[in-house]
Amino acid sequence: MQCRAPGCLAATYGYSTYCQNHKQKLRRHGAPTQDGITVHELRPYVTLVETRKAKNPTSEAWAILVARWDVVQDNARATLQRFAEGRAGNRVERLAAHHLVKVGQSVEPWVVIKTALGLFILQEQQPARFTNDAAFDFQLVRRVRGLTDSNAGAYWDHNEQRSKRVYRDIPPRVIQAMAHPLKAAFGTAGLMLAAKERQDIAKASDERRRLTTALEVLQ
Ligand SMILES: [Zn+2]
């Protein structure tokens, strides 16, 4: 059987309708044709968030966003607590809570927040970069998890003479369960900041047009 991914000529892998490569992408990135958003690619959008905050240092928005992250953390800790007390719980939710708490323990709240908000701005400005909603969710979780080193094991690459990190994949359903609270906490703010960026771009191009027109009619 041929892989179902568009343009792929490889044979299907095991019971999957995709080849090994596209099957792994589906599992890791939420869609067989989704490539991971890199830290490098996300950085300019995180910078936009930082710039917006620097321009509005006294805005209440930043503290509210930190409080929202605290709520995500409280809920995740409560889920783990319920499990520790032996009360019935869902395994996927427990794992999602575990990974969210791990991020909360090792990463500053604002770093998590600006990373999440940056991803929403990236999505608004480059919608084609995401195959579908699931792919966005996976990238959101991936970049937030990537802020901690605890998801990576290290090994020594002899050829390159340096230590390399291997990211341990977590099950797709756990990724989805992690995306949900992140989107609930930061989604609206992310979309509003993205709209602000779009307004600024429109304003700048309008100003350029007026300057050109004004220069053209100079005597
Ligand atoms: Zn394929």
mmCIF file of C-alpha atoms and ligand atoms in Angstrom:
data_model
loop_
_atom_site.group_PDB
_atom_site.id
_atom_site.type_symbol
_atom_site.label_atom_id
_atom_site.label_comp_id
_atom_site.label_asym_id
_atom_site.label_seq_id
_atom_site.Cartn_x
_atom_site.Cartn_y
_atom_site.Cartn_z
ATOM 1 C CA MET A 1 0.000 0.000 0.000
ATOM 2 C CA GLN A 2 1.133 3.552 -0.744
ATOM 3 C CA CYS A 3 1.312 6.244 1.958
ATOM 4 C CA ARG A 4 -1.786 8.444 2.060
ATOM 5 C CA ALA A 5 0.166 11.698 2.513
ATOM 6 C CA PRO A 6 -0.061 13.911 -0.599
ATOM 7 C CA GLY A 7 2.819 13.302 -2.997
ATOM 8 C CA CYS A 8 4.423 10.575 -0.906
ATOM 9 C CA LEU A 9 5.413 7.451 -2.836
ATOM 10 C CA ALA A 10 6.641 5.456 0.169
ATOM 11 C CA ALA A 11 4.999 2.250 1.305
ATOM 12 C CA THR A 12 2.702 2.213 4.333
ATOM 13 C CA TYR A 13 4.190 1.241 7.663
ATOM 14 C CA GLY A 14 2.665 -1.542 9.741
ATOM 15 C CA TYR A 15 -1.083 -1.063 10.132
ATOM 16 C CA SER A 16 -0.823 2.666 9.411
ATOM 17 C CA THR A 17 -2.208 4.252 6.252
ATOM 18 C CA TYR A 18 0.980 6.365 6.231
ATOM 19 C CA CYS A 19 4.652 5.568 5.725
ATOM 20 C CA GLN A 20 6.978 5.545 8.724
ATOM 21 C CA ASN A 21 7.979 9.193 8.264
ATOM 22 C CA HIS A 22 4.438 10.566 7.886
ATOM 23 C CA LYS A 23 3.148 8.319 10.646
ATOM 24 C CA GLN A 24 5.767 9.750 13.000
ATOM 25 C CA LYS A 25 4.893 13.303 11.961
ATOM 26 C CA LEU A 26 1.225 12.651 12.671
ATOM 27 C CA ARG A 27 2.115 11.368 16.116
ATOM 28 C CA ARG A 28 4.609 14.086 16.912
ATOM 29 C CA HIS A 29 3.127 17.115 15.151
ATOM 30 C CA GLY A 30 -0.618 16.393 14.974
ATOM 31 C CA ALA A 31 -0.766 16.049 11.176
ATOM 32 C CA PRO A 32 1.230 13.935 8.702
ATOM 33 C CA THR A 33 2.257 16.979 6.671
ATOM 34 C CA GLN A 34 3.063 19.278 9.606
ATOM 35 C CA ASP A 35 6.664 20.291 10.218
ATOM 36 C CA GLY A 36 7.642 21.399 13.691
ATOM 37 C CA ILE A 37 7.792 25.116 14.458
ATOM 38 C CA THR A 38 11.359 25.734 15.577
ATOM 39 C CA VAL A 39 12.498 28.020 18.394
ATOM 40 C CA HIS A 40 14.293 30.075 15.758
ATOM 41 C CA GLU A 41 11.124 30.450 13.691
ATOM 42 C CA LEU A 42 9.041 31.457 16.699
ATOM 43 C CA ARG A 43 11.550 33.954 18.119
ATOM 44 C CA PRO A 44 10.487 37.069 16.119
ATOM 45 C CA TYR A 45 6.887 36.604 17.276
ATOM 46 C CA VAL A 46 7.953 36.230 20.892
ATOM 47 C CA THR A 47 9.900 39.462 20.413
ATOM 48 C CA LEU A 48 6.686 41.171 19.263
ATOM 49 C CA VAL A 49 5.058 40.124 22.545
ATOM 50 C CA GLU A 50 8.050 41.418 24.535
ATOM 51 C CA THR A 51 7.973 44.715 22.639
ATOM 52 C CA ARG A 52 4.244 45.085 23.300
ATOM 53 C CA LYS A 53 4.815 44.497 27.004
ATOM 54 C CA ALA A 54 7.732 46.943 27.113
ATOM 55 C CA LYS A 55 5.509 49.602 25.505
ATOM 56 C CA ASN A 56 2.787 48.971 28.074
ATOM 57 C CA PRO A 57 4.648 48.106 31.263
ATOM 58 C CA THR A 58 1.840 49.172 33.601
ATOM 59 C CA SER A 59 -0.913 47.238 31.822
ATOM 60 C CA GLU A 60 -2.848 44.910 34.050
ATOM 61 C CA ALA A 61 -2.915 42.376 31.214
ATOM 62 C CA TRP A 62 0.472 40.845 32.085
ATOM 63 C CA ALA A 63 -0.435 40.156 35.711
ATOM 64 C CA ILE A 64 -3.769 38.651 34.669
ATOM 65 C CA LEU A 65 -1.979 36.326 32.257
ATOM 66 C CA VAL A 66 0.406 35.232 35.021
ATOM 67 C CA ALA A 67 -2.612 34.568 37.251
ATOM 68 C CA ARG A 68 -4.121 32.454 34.474
ATOM 69 C CA TRP A 69 -0.974 30.356 34.273
ATOM 70 C CA ASP A 70 -1.178 29.953 38.067
ATOM 71 C CA VAL A 71 -4.709 28.590 37.630
ATOM 72 C CA VAL A 72 -3.475 26.100 35.010
ATOM 73 C CA GLN A 73 -0.816 25.014 37.496
ATOM 74 C CA ASP A 74 -3.280 24.780 40.412
ATOM 75 C CA ASN A 75 -5.628 22.625 38.351
ATOM 76 C CA ALA A 76 -2.800 20.367 37.216
ATOM 77 C CA ARG A 77 -1.540 19.949 40.787
ATOM 78 C CA ALA A 78 -5.072 19.187 41.950
ATOM 79 C CA THR A 79 -5.344 16.462 39.305
ATOM 80 C CA LEU A 80 -2.074 14.913 40.495
ATOM 81 C CA GLN A 81 -3.225 15.171 44.104
ATOM 82 C CA ARG A 82 -6.493 13.374 43.319
ATOM 83 C CA PHE A 83 -4.508 10.622 41.677
ATOM 84 C CA ALA A 84 -2.074 10.385 44.593
ATOM 85 C CA GLU A 85 -5.028 9.940 46.948
ATOM 86 C CA GLY A 86 -6.111 6.976 44.893
ATOM 87 C CA ARG A 87 -9.284 8.586 43.623
ATOM 88 C CA ALA A 88 -10.407 7.551 40.171
ATOM 89 C CA GLY A 89 -8.824 9.529 37.426
ATOM 90 C CA ASN A 90 -8.158 9.493 33.768
ATOM 91 C CA ARG A 91 -4.628 8.450 32.785
ATOM 92 C CA VAL A 92 -4.365 10.941 29.922
ATOM 93 C CA GLU A 93 -5.374 13.811 32.206
ATOM 94 C CA ARG A 94 -2.915 12.715 34.839
ATOM 95 C CA LEU A 95 -0.037 12.624 32.350
ATOM 96 C CA ALA A 96 -1.038 16.006 30.928
ATOM 97 C CA ALA A 97 -1.095 17.432 34.467
ATOM 98 C CA HIS A 98 2.296 15.888 35.197
ATOM 99 C CA HIS A 99 3.904 17.493 32.137
ATOM 100 C CA LEU A 100 2.265 20.879 32.793
ATOM 101 C CA VAL A 101 3.487 20.882 36.393
ATOM 102 C CA LYS A 102 6.984 20.022 35.168
ATOM 103 C CA VAL A 103 6.944 23.118 32.962
ATOM 104 C CA GLY A 104 5.609 25.230 35.824
ATOM 105 C CA GLN A 105 8.363 24.059 38.154
ATOM 106 C CA SER A 106 11.266 24.860 35.871
ATOM 107 C CA VAL A 107 10.166 27.788 33.702
ATOM 108 C CA GLU A 108 9.326 31.366 34.678
ATOM 109 C CA PRO A 109 5.619 32.150 34.092
ATOM 110 C CA TRP A 110 6.286 35.051 31.747
ATOM 111 C CA VAL A 111 8.496 32.871 29.530
ATOM 112 C CA VAL A 112 5.659 30.360 29.127
ATOM 113 C CA ILE A 113 3.174 33.165 28.456
ATOM 114 C CA LYS A 114 5.227 34.996 25.822
ATOM 115 C CA THR A 115 5.973 31.701 24.057
ATOM 116 C CA ALA A 116 2.280 30.794 23.878
ATOM 117 C CA LEU A 117 1.230 34.295 22.788
ATOM 118 C CA GLY A 118 3.981 34.365 20.159
ATOM 119 C CA LEU A 119 2.653 31.171 18.638
ATOM 120 C CA PHE A 120 -0.823 32.678 18.282
ATOM 121 C CA ILE A 121 0.680 35.680 16.472
ATOM 122 C CA LEU A 122 2.691 33.369 14.206
ATOM 123 C CA GLN A 123 -0.505 31.497 13.359
ATOM 124 C CA GLU A 124 -2.330 34.724 12.528
ATOM 125 C CA GLN A 125 0.465 35.967 10.299
ATOM 126 C CA GLN A 126 1.313 32.611 8.691
ATOM 127 C CA PRO A 127 -1.836 30.484 8.748
ATOM 128 C CA ALA A 128 -0.464 28.185 6.037
ATOM 129 C CA ARG A 129 2.295 27.132 8.429
ATOM 130 C CA PHE A 130 -0.227 24.921 10.239
ATOM 131 C CA THR A 131 -1.906 22.018 8.475
ATOM 132 C CA ASN A 132 -4.934 22.145 10.772
ATOM 133 C CA ASP A 133 -6.058 22.992 14.308
ATOM 134 C CA ALA A 134 -4.581 19.828 15.773
ATOM 135 C CA ALA A 135 -1.208 20.708 14.264
ATOM 136 C CA PHE A 136 -1.384 24.125 15.947
ATOM 137 C CA ASP A 137 -2.228 22.531 19.298
ATOM 138 C CA PHE A 138 0.738 20.186 18.986
ATOM 139 C CA GLN A 139 3.125 23.029 18.181
ATOM 140 C CA LEU A 140 1.813 25.039 21.120
ATOM 141 C CA VAL A 141 2.478 22.187 23.517
ATOM 142 C CA ARG A 142 5.773 21.331 21.846
ATOM 143 C CA ARG A 143 7.183 24.845 22.177
ATOM 144 C CA VAL A 144 5.976 25.221 25.754
ATOM 145 C CA ARG A 145 7.445 21.840 26.693
ATOM 146 C CA GLY A 146 10.613 22.778 24.855
ATOM 147 C CA LEU A 147 11.182 25.539 27.418
ATOM 148 C CA THR A 148 12.276 22.919 29.906
ATOM 149 C CA ASP A 149 15.195 20.582 29.566
ATOM 150 C CA SER A 150 13.368 17.827 31.386
ATOM 151 C CA ASN A 151 11.750 16.509 28.217
ATOM 152 C CA ALA A 152 15.126 15.853 26.651
ATOM 153 C CA GLY A 153 17.703 13.211 27.313
ATOM 154 C CA ALA A 154 21.239 13.865 26.128
ATOM 155 C CA TYR A 155 23.598 11.667 24.188
ATOM 156 C CA TRP A 156 27.058 12.249 22.840
ATOM 157 C CA ASP A 157 27.229 12.524 19.060
ATOM 158 C CA HIS A 158 30.669 11.225 18.215
ATOM 159 C CA ASN A 159 30.691 12.459 14.605
ATOM 160 C CA GLU A 160 29.724 16.009 15.505
ATOM 161 C CA GLN A 161 31.740 15.957 18.744
ATOM 162 C CA ARG A 162 28.975 17.489 20.777
ATOM 163 C CA SER A 163 26.174 16.537 23.112
ATOM 164 C CA LYS A 164 22.774 16.265 21.429
ATOM 165 C CA ARG A 165 19.338 16.154 22.905
ATOM 166 C CA VAL A 166 16.724 13.530 22.176
ATOM 167 C CA TYR A 167 13.181 14.697 22.796
ATOM 168 C CA ARG A 168 10.999 12.088 24.367
ATOM 169 C CA ASP A 169 7.672 11.997 22.659
ATOM 170 C CA ILE A 170 4.528 11.926 24.691
ATOM 171 C CA PRO A 171 1.315 10.299 23.441
ATOM 172 C CA PRO A 172 -0.845 12.428 21.096
ATOM 173 C CA ARG A 173 -3.830 12.303 23.439
ATOM 174 C CA VAL A 174 -1.712 13.704 26.257
ATOM 175 C CA ILE A 175 -0.533 16.521 23.985
ATOM 176 C CA GLN A 176 -4.152 17.350 23.178
ATOM 177 C CA ALA A 177 -5.048 17.319 26.869
ATOM 178 C CA MET A 178 -2.170 19.757 27.539
ATOM 179 C CA ALA A 179 -3.186 22.068 24.698
ATOM 180 C CA HIS A 180 -6.677 22.565 26.059
ATOM 181 C CA PRO A 181 -5.827 24.512 29.253
ATOM 182 C CA LEU A 182 -3.084 26.463 27.446
ATOM 183 C CA LYS A 183 -5.545 27.644 24.806
ATOM 184 C CA ALA A 184 -8.189 28.422 27.426
ATOM 185 C CA ALA A 185 -5.673 30.527 29.356
ATOM 186 C CA PHE A 186 -3.921 32.354 26.506
ATOM 187 C CA GLY A 187 -6.010 31.947 23.329
ATOM 188 C CA THR A 188 -8.101 35.105 23.553
ATOM 189 C CA ALA A 189 -5.122 37.246 24.561
ATOM 190 C CA GLY A 190 -3.063 35.702 21.756
ATOM 191 C CA LEU A 191 -5.680 36.516 19.144
ATOM 192 C CA MET A 192 -6.084 40.081 20.442
ATOM 193 C CA LEU A 193 -2.339 40.700 20.379
ATOM 194 C CA ALA A 194 -2.230 39.253 16.861
ATOM 195 C CA ALA A 195 -4.950 41.715 15.830
ATOM 196 C CA LYS A 196 -2.898 44.574 17.363
ATOM 197 C CA GLU A 197 0.111 43.533 15.284
ATOM 198 C CA ARG A 198 -2.035 43.464 12.152
ATOM 199 C CA GLN A 199 -3.327 47.001 12.920
ATOM 200 C CA ASP A 200 0.246 48.243 13.347
ATOM 201 C CA ILE A 201 1.288 46.728 10.011
ATOM 202 C CA ALA A 202 -1.733 48.352 8.304
ATOM 203 C CA LYS A 203 -0.954 51.698 9.955
ATOM 204 C CA ALA A 204 2.668 51.581 8.818
ATOM 205 C CA SER A 205 1.765 50.765 5.212
ATOM 206 C CA ASP A 206 -0.872 53.532 5.202
ATOM 207 C CA GLU A 207 1.740 55.993 6.463
ATOM 208 C CA ARG A 208 4.179 54.879 3.724
ATOM 209 C CA ARG A 209 1.521 55.330 1.065
ATOM 210 C CA ARG A 210 0.698 58.836 2.299
ATOM 211 C CA LEU A 211 4.372 59.763 2.396
ATOM 212 C CA THR A 212 4.832 58.526 -1.193
ATOM 213 C CA THR A 213 1.788 60.487 -2.366
ATOM 214 C CA ALA A 214 2.945 63.588 -0.521
ATOM 215 C CA LEU A 215 6.456 63.319 -1.982
ATOM 216 C CA GLU A 216 5.145 62.816 -5.494
ATOM 217 C CA VAL A 217 3.258 66.100 -5.495
ATOM 218 C CA LEU A 218 6.159 68.152 -4.136
ATOM 219 C CA GLN A 219 7.070 71.080 -6.369
HETATM 220 ZN ZN ZN B 1 4.613 9.110 3.473
#
